[in-house]
CSV table of C-alpha atoms in Angstrom, one decimal:
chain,number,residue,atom,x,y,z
A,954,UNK,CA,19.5,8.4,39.4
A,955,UNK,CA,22.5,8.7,37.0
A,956,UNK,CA,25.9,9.4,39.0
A,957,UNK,CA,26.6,13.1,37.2
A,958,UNK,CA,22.8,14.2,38.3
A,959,UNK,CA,23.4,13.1,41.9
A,960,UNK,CA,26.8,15.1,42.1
A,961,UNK,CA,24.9,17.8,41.0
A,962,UNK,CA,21.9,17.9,43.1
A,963,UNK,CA,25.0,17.9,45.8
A,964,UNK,CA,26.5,20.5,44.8
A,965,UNK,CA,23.7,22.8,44.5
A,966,UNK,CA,22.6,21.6,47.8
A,967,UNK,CA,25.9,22.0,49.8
A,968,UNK,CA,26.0,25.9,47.8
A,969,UNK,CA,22.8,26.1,49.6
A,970,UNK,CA,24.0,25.1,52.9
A,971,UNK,CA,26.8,27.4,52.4
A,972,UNK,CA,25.0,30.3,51.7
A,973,UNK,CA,22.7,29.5,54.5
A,974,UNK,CA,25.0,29.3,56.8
A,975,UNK,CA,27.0,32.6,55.9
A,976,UNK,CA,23.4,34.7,55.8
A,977,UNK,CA,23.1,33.2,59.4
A,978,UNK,CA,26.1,34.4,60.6
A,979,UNK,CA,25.4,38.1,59.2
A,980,UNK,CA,21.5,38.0,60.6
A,981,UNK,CA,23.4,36.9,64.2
A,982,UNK,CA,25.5,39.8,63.6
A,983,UNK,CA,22.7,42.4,63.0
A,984,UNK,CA,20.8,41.0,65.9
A,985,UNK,CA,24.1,41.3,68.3
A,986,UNK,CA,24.3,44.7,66.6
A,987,UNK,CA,21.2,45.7,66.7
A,988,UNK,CA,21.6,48.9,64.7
A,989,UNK,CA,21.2,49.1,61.1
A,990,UNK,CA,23.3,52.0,61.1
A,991,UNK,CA,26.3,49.9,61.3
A,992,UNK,CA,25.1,46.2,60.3
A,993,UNK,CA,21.4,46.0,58.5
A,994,UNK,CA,20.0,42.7,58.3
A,995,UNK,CA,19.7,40.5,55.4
A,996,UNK,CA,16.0,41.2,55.2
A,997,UNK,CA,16.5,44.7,55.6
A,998,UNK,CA,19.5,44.8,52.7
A,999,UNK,CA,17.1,42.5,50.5
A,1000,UNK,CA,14.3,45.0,51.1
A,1001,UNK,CA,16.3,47.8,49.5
A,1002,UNK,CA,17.8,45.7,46.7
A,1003,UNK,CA,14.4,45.3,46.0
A,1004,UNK,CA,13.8,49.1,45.7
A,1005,UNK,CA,16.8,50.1,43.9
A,1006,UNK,CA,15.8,47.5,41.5
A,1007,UNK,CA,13.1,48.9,40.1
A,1008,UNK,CA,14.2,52.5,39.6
A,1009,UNK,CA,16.0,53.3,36.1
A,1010,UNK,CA,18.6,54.8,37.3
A,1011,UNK,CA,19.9,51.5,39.1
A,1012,UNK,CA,19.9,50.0,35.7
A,1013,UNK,CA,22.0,52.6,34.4
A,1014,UNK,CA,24.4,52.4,36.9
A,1015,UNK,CA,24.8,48.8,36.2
A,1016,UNK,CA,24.6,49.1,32.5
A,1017,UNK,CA,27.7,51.9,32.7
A,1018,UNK,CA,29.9,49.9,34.8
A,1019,UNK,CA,29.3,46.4,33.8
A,1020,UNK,CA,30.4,48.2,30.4
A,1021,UNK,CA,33.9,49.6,31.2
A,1022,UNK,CA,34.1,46.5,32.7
A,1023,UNK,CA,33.5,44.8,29.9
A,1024,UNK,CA,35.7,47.0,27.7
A,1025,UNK,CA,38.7,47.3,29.9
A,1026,UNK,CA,38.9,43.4,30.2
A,1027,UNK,CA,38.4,43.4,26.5
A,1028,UNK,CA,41.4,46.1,25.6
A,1029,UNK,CA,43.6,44.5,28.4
A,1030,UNK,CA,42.9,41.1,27.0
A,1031,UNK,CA,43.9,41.6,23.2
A,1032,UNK,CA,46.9,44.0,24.3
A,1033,UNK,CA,48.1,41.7,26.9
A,1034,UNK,CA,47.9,38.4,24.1
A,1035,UNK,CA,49.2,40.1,21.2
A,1036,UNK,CA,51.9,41.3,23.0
A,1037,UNK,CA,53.2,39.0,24.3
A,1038,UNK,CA,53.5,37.0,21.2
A,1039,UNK,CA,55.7,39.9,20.2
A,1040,UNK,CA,57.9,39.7,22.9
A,1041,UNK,CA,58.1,35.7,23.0
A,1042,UNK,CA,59.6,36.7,19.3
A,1043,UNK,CA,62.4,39.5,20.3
A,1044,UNK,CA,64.4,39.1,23.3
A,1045,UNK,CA,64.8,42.7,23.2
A,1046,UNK,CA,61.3,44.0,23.6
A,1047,UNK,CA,60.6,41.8,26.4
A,1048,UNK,CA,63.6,43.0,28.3
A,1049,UNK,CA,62.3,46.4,27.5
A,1050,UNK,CA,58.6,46.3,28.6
A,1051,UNK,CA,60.0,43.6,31.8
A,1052,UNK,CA,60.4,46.7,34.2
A,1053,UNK,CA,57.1,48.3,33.2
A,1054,UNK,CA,54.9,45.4,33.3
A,1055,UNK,CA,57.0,45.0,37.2
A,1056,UNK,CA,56.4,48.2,37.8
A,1057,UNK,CA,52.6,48.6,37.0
A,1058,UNK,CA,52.1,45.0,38.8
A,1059,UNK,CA,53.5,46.8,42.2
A,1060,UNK,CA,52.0,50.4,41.8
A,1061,UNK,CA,48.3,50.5,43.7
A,1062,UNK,CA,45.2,50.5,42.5
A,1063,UNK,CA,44.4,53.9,44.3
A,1064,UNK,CA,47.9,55.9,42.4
A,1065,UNK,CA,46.9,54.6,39.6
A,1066,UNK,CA,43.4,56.3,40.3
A,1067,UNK,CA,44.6,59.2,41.3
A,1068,UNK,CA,47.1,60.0,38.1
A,1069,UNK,CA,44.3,58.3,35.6
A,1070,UNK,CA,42.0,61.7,37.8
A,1071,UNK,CA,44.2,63.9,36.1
A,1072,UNK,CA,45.2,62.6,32.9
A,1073,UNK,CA,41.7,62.0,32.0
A,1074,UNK,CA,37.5,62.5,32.3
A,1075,UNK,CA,35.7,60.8,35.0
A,1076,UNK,CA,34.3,58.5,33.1
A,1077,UNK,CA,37.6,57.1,31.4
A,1078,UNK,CA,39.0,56.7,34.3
A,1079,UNK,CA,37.6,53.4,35.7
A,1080,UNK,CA,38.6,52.1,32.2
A,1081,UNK,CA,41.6,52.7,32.1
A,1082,UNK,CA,42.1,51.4,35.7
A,1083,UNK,CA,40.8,48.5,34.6
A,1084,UNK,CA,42.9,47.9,32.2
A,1085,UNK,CA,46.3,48.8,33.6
A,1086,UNK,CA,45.4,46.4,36.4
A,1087,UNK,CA,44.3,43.2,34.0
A,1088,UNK,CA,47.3,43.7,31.0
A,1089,UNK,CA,50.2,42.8,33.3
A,1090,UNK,CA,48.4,39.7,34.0
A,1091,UNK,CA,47.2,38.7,30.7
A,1092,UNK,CA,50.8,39.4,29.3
A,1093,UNK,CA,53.2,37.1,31.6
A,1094,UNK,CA,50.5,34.5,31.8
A,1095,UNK,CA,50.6,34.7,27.8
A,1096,UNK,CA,54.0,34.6,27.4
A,1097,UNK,CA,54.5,32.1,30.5
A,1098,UNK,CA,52.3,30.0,28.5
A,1099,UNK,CA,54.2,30.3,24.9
A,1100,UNK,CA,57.5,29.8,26.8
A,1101,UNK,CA,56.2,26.3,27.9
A,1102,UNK,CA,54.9,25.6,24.8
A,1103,UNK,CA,56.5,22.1,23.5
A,1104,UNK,CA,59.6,22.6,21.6
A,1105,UNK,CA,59.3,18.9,20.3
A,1106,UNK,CA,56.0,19.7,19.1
A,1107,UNK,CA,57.4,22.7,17.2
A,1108,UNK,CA,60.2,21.3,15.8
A,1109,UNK,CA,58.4,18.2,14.7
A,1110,UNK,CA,55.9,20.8,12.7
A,1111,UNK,CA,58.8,22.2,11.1
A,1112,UNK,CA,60.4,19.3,10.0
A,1113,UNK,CA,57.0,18.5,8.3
A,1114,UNK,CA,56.9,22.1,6.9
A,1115,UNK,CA,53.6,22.4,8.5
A,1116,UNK,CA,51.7,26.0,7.6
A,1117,UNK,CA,52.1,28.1,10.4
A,1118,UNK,CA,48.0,29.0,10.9
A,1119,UNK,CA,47.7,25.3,11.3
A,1120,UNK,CA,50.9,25.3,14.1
A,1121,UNK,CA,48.8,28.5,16.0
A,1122,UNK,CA,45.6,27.0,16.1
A,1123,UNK,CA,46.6,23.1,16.7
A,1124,UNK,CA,49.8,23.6,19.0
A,1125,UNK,CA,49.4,27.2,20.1
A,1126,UNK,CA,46.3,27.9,21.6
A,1127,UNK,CA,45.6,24.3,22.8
A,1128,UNK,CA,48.8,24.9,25.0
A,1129,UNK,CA,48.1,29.0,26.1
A,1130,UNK,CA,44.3,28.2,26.9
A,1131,UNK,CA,44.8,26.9,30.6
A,1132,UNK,CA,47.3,30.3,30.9
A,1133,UNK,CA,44.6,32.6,29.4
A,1134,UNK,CA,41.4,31.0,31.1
A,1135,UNK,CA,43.4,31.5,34.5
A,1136,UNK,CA,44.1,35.1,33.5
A,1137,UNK,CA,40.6,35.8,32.8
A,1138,UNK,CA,39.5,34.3,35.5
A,1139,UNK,CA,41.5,36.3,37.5
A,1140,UNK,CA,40.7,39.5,36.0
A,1141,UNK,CA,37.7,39.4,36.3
A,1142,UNK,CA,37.7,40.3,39.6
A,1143,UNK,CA,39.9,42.8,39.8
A,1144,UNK,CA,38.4,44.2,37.1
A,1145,UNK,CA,35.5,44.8,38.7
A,1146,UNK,CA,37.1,45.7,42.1
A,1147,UNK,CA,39.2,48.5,40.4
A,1148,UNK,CA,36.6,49.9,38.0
A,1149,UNK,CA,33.9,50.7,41.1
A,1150,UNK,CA,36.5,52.0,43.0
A,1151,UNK,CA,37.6,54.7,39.9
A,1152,UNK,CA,33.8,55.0,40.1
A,1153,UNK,CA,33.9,56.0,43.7
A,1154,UNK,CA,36.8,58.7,43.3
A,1155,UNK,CA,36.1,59.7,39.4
A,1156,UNK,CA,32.6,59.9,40.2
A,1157,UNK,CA,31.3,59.7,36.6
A,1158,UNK,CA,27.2,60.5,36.1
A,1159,UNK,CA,25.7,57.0,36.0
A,1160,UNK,CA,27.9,54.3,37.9
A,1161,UNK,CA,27.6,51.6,41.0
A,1162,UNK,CA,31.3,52.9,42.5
A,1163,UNK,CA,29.3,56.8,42.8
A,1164,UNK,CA,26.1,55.0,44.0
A,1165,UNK,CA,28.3,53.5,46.9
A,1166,UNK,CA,30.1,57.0,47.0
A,1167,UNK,CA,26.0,58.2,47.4
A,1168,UNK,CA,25.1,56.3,50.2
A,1169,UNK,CA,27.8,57.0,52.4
A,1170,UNK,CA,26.9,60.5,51.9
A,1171,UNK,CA,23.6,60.2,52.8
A,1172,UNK,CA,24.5,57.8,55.6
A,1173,UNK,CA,22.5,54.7,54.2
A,1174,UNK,CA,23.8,51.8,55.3
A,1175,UNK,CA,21.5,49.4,54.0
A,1176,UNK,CA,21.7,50.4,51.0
A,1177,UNK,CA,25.3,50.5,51.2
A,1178,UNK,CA,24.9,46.9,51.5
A,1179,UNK,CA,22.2,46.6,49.2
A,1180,UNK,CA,25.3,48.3,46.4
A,1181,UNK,CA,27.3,46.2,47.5
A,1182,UNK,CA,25.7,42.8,47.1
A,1183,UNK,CA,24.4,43.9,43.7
A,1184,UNK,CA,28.3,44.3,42.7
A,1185,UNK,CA,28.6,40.5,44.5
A,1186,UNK,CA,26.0,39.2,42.3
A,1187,UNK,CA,26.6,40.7,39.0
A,1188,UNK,CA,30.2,40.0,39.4
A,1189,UNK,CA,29.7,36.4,39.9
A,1190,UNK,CA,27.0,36.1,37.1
A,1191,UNK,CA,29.8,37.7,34.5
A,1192,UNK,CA,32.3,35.2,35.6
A,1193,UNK,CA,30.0,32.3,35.2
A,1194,UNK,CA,28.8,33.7,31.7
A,1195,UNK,CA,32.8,33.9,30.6
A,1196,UNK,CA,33.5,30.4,31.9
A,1197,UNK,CA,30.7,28.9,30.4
A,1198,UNK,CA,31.4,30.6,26.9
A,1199,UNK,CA,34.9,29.9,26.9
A,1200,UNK,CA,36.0,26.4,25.2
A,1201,UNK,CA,36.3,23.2,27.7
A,1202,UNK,CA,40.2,22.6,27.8
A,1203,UNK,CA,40.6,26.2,29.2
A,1204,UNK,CA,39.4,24.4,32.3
A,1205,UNK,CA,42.1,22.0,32.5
């Protein structure tokens, strides 16, 4: 068997065992328990995933918030990389945005909810959550990234009068990817963590943050947890979908 299938096989299979192990630990739990009013059981959970699976309005939900997801990484992610290309070139702007971008880094999530509630609808909200949270980090990565970009590199391009679309796309990004990928990776996330939970106080019409917000009401714990793993899952399967598109070196 060739070395990099073997490898494989062990990862999957010490995933496995991981996972195992964890779902073991919550079905001891519910058994200690013994009330699904506090801790349901995997079964139990799975049971209602099941159900809310095959109802459209679960698919709604999850189509809604996987897309301000989606466009709040999106926004924060151009914003964040364009500029800080424009600060890396004037001293001045980034002195001038350094105590905003501070600032929104130490603010929380939930004040940022809460003026976002009154500055705009419900179903903006999450959005622009989202991307308050992700720009701070997509902009000092970026610009962490340009400032450690080779100055011998540079002025060895310029000595050579080389174009400057050549110098971006051969010096440039080569050097920013391992800054951006761990961004992104990053922000995903949060991203997800603060656009349920402008779901949950925004309560727009179809979302999984007001489907939570739903079962607490109601007092239904499992499928509380059912939500909840269904957040997990899709929120795992995204970031596996970004890493996979994204190019190679961003690994690195």
């Amino acid at each position: 068997m060739p070395i990099r299938k073997h490898d494989r096989l062990k990862r999957i299979r010490d995933l496995l065992l991981i996972i195992l192990f964890w779902f073991a630990v919550w079905q001891i739990a519910a058994m200690i328990i013994n009330q699904s009013l506090f801790v349901p059981s995997p079964a139990e959970t799975f049971v209602t995933l099941g159900g809310l699976v095959t109802t459209s309005k679960f698919w709604l939900s999850v189509a809604f918030t996987l897309y301000r997801v989606v466009f709040g990484l999106a926004v924060s992610f151009v914003a964040g990389i364009a500029i800080a290309f424009l600060a890396s070139h004037s001293r001045w702007l980034e002195n001038l945005l350094r105590p905003a971008v501070t600032a929104i880094k130490s603010t929380p999530v939930i004040s940022i909810i809460i003026l976002a509630l009154i500055w705009f609808s419900s179903s903006f909200v999450p959005v622009f959550s989202c991307i308050l949270l992700c720009f701070p980090i997509f902009y000092t990565n970026t610009l962490t990234g340009i400032k450690n970009v080779d100055n011998n590199l540079l002025e060895l391009a310029h000595v050579y009068k080389i174009k400057r679309k050549r110098i971006i796309r051969e010096i440039l990004v080569p050097s920013l990817r391992p800054n951006i990928y761990a961004a992104l990776s990053l922000c995903i996330g949060f991203s997800w963590k603060s656009v349920v939970a402008a779901e949950v106080l925004s309560s727009p019409d179809y979302s999984m943050g007001f489907s939570l917000f739903s079962t607490k009401q109601h007092l239904d714990i499992p499928a509380l947890f059912a939500w909840t793993l269904a957040i997990i899952i899709i929120s795992i399967i995204l970031e596996k979908l970004i890493k996979r598109v994204l190019p190679k070196e961003g690994a690195q």
